[in-house]
Coordinates of C-alpha atoms in Angstrom, one line a residue:
M426 CA 89.4 -21.1 -11.5
R427 CA 88.9 -22.7 -15.0
I428 CA 89.7 -26.1 -13.6
L429 CA 87.3 -25.8 -10.7
Y430 CA 84.4 -24.8 -12.8
F431 CA 85.2 -27.4 -15.4
V432 CA 85.2 -30.1 -12.8
E433 CA 82.0 -28.8 -11.3
G434 CA 80.3 -28.6 -14.7
I435 CA 81.3 -32.1 -15.7
S436 CA 80.1 -33.4 -12.3
I437 CA 76.7 -31.8 -12.8
L438 CA 76.4 -33.5 -16.2
V439 CA 77.5 -36.9 -14.9
A440 CA 75.0 -36.5 -12.0
G441 CA 72.2 -35.9 -14.4
L442 CA 72.9 -39.2 -16.1
F443 CA 73.4 -40.9 -12.8
I444 CA 70.2 -39.7 -11.2
K445 CA 68.2 -40.8 -14.2
R446 CA 69.2 -44.4 -13.4
V447 CA 68.8 -44.0 -9.7
I448 CA 65.2 -42.7 -10.0
K449 CA 64.2 -45.8 -11.9
R450 CA 65.7 -48.1 -9.3
Y451 CA 64.8 -46.4 -6.0
K452 CA 61.5 -44.7 -5.3
N453 CA 62.4 -43.0 -2.0
Y454 CA 63.2 -39.5 -3.3
V455 CA 63.5 -38.0 0.2
L456 CA 66.4 -40.3 1.1
I457 CA 68.2 -39.5 -2.2
L458 CA 67.7 -35.8 -1.6
L459 CA 69.1 -36.2 1.9
F460 CA 72.1 -38.1 0.5
A461 CA 72.7 -35.3 -2.0
C462 CA 72.6 -32.8 0.9
C463 CA 75.2 -34.9 2.8
L464 CA 77.4 -34.7 -0.3
M465 CA 77.0 -30.9 -0.2
G466 CA 77.9 -30.8 3.4
I467 CA 81.0 -32.9 2.8
A468 CA 82.0 -30.6 0.0
Q469 CA 81.6 -27.6 2.3
L470 CA 83.8 -29.2 4.9
L471 CA 86.4 -30.1 2.3
L472 CA 86.5 -26.5 1.2
S473 CA 87.7 -25.4 4.6
L474 CA 91.0 -27.3 3.8
T475 CA 93.7 -25.5 1.8
S476 CA 95.0 -28.1 -0.6
I477 CA 94.3 -27.4 -4.3
Y478 CA 93.5 -31.1 -4.9
I479 CA 91.0 -31.2 -2.1
T480 CA 89.4 -28.0 -3.5
V481 CA 89.0 -29.6 -6.9
L482 CA 87.5 -32.7 -5.3
A483 CA 85.1 -30.5 -3.2
F484 CA 83.9 -28.7 -6.4
G485 CA 83.4 -32.0 -8.1
L486 CA 81.5 -33.4 -5.2
F487 CA 79.4 -30.3 -5.0
G488 CA 78.6 -30.5 -8.7
L489 CA 77.6 -34.1 -8.3
A490 CA 75.4 -33.3 -5.3
Y491 CA 73.8 -30.3 -7.0
G492 CA 73.3 -32.2 -10.2
M493 CA 71.4 -34.9 -8.3
F494 CA 69.5 -32.6 -6.0
N495 CA 68.1 -30.0 -8.4
P496 CA 66.3 -32.3 -10.9
L497 CA 65.2 -34.7 -8.2
L498 CA 63.6 -31.9 -6.2
Y499 CA 61.7 -30.6 -9.2
T500 CA 60.5 -34.1 -10.0
Y501 CA 59.5 -34.8 -6.5
S502 CA 57.6 -31.4 -6.3
Q503 CA 55.8 -32.1 -9.6
Q504 CA 54.6 -35.4 -8.2
K505 CA 53.5 -34.2 -4.8
V506 CA 51.9 -30.9 -5.8
P507 CA 48.5 -31.1 -7.5
S508 CA 48.8 -30.4 -11.3
D509 CA 46.2 -27.6 -11.3
I510 CA 48.5 -25.4 -9.1
H511 CA 51.8 -26.2 -10.7
G512 CA 52.2 -22.8 -12.2
R513 CA 51.5 -20.9 -9.0
F514 CA 53.6 -23.3 -6.9
F515 CA 56.7 -23.1 -9.1
S516 CA 56.4 -19.4 -9.5
F517 CA 56.1 -18.9 -5.8
K518 CA 59.0 -21.3 -5.2
T519 CA 61.2 -19.4 -7.6
M520 CA 60.3 -16.1 -5.9
I521 CA 61.1 -17.6 -2.4
D522 CA 64.4 -19.1 -3.8
R523 CA 65.6 -15.8 -5.1
T524 CA 64.7 -14.0 -1.9
I525 CA 66.5 -16.5 0.3
M526 CA 69.5 -16.5 -2.1
Q527 CA 69.8 -12.7 -1.7
L528 CA 69.5 -13.0 2.1
C529 CA 72.1 -15.8 2.2
L530 CA 74.5 -13.7 0.1
V531 CA 74.3 -10.8 2.6
I532 CA 74.7 -13.2 5.6
I533 CA 77.6 -15.0 4.0
G534 CA 79.4 -11.8 3.2
F535 CA 79.0 -10.6 6.8
L536 CA 80.2 -13.9 8.1
L537 CA 83.2 -14.0 5.8
D538 CA 84.3 -10.6 7.3
Q539 CA 83.6 -11.7 10.8
I540 CA 84.8 -15.3 11.1
G541 CA 86.9 -15.9 8.0
Y542 CA 86.6 -18.4 5.1
K543 CA 87.7 -21.6 6.9
S544 CA 85.4 -21.1 9.9
L545 CA 82.5 -20.2 7.5
M546 CA 82.9 -23.3 5.5
M547 CA 83.0 -25.4 8.6
L548 CA 79.9 -23.7 10.0
L549 CA 78.0 -24.2 6.7
G550 CA 79.0 -27.9 6.6
L551 CA 77.9 -28.4 10.2
C552 CA 74.7 -26.6 9.6
T553 CA 74.0 -28.7 6.5
F554 CA 74.6 -32.0 8.5
T555 CA 72.5 -30.8 11.4
L556 CA 69.6 -30.0 9.0
V557 CA 70.0 -33.3 7.2
F558 CA 70.1 -35.3 10.4
S559 CA 67.0 -33.5 11.8
I560 CA 65.0 -34.0 8.6
F561 CA 66.1 -37.7 8.5
I562 CA 65.0 -38.3 12.1
D563 CA 61.7 -36.4 11.6
S564 CA 60.9 -38.4 8.4
K565 CA 61.6 -41.6 10.2
R566 CA 59.4 -40.6 13.1
S567 CA 56.5 -39.5 10.9
R568 CA 56.8 -42.6 8.8
S569 CA 56.6 -44.9 11.8
K570 CA 53.7 -42.8 13.2
N571 CA 51.8 -43.1 9.9
K572 CA 52.6 -46.8 9.8
N573 CA 51.2 -47.3 13.3
E574 CA 48.0 -45.4 12.4
F575 CA 47.6 -47.5 9.3
Y576 CA 47.8 -50.7 11.2
Q577 CA 45.5 -49.5 14.0
G578 CA 42.7 -48.3 11.9

């Protein structure tokens, strides 16, 4: 357990330094957020395997993804939300995050009992990839729609 959390913690720290450079170079935050979610999905799928080395790799990958995702999400939110409602927005976001976290813990506990660890990790990985793919397609569609409206009017 110590090794797993050590690898995850180091990955989070490395990701913080890495994302600082990526933000300066690339301005498409949504694409980077989706990439981080893909890394989380890969880590979830890797956790369904039983090798200790793959488990350590999965924890490192998850730490890297989370270390990229979390600061970038807050940066993106601060840029998109008007500054006069930052306090209310982030307070509400924290409240919703905590509520969803509690619901997810209950659902995951139930699913662990019903379908087992391996199946649960595969299910979570597939759900993550499905969500990322649908958001990616929707963002492409809305971007092309907005581009066409811009050129027409």
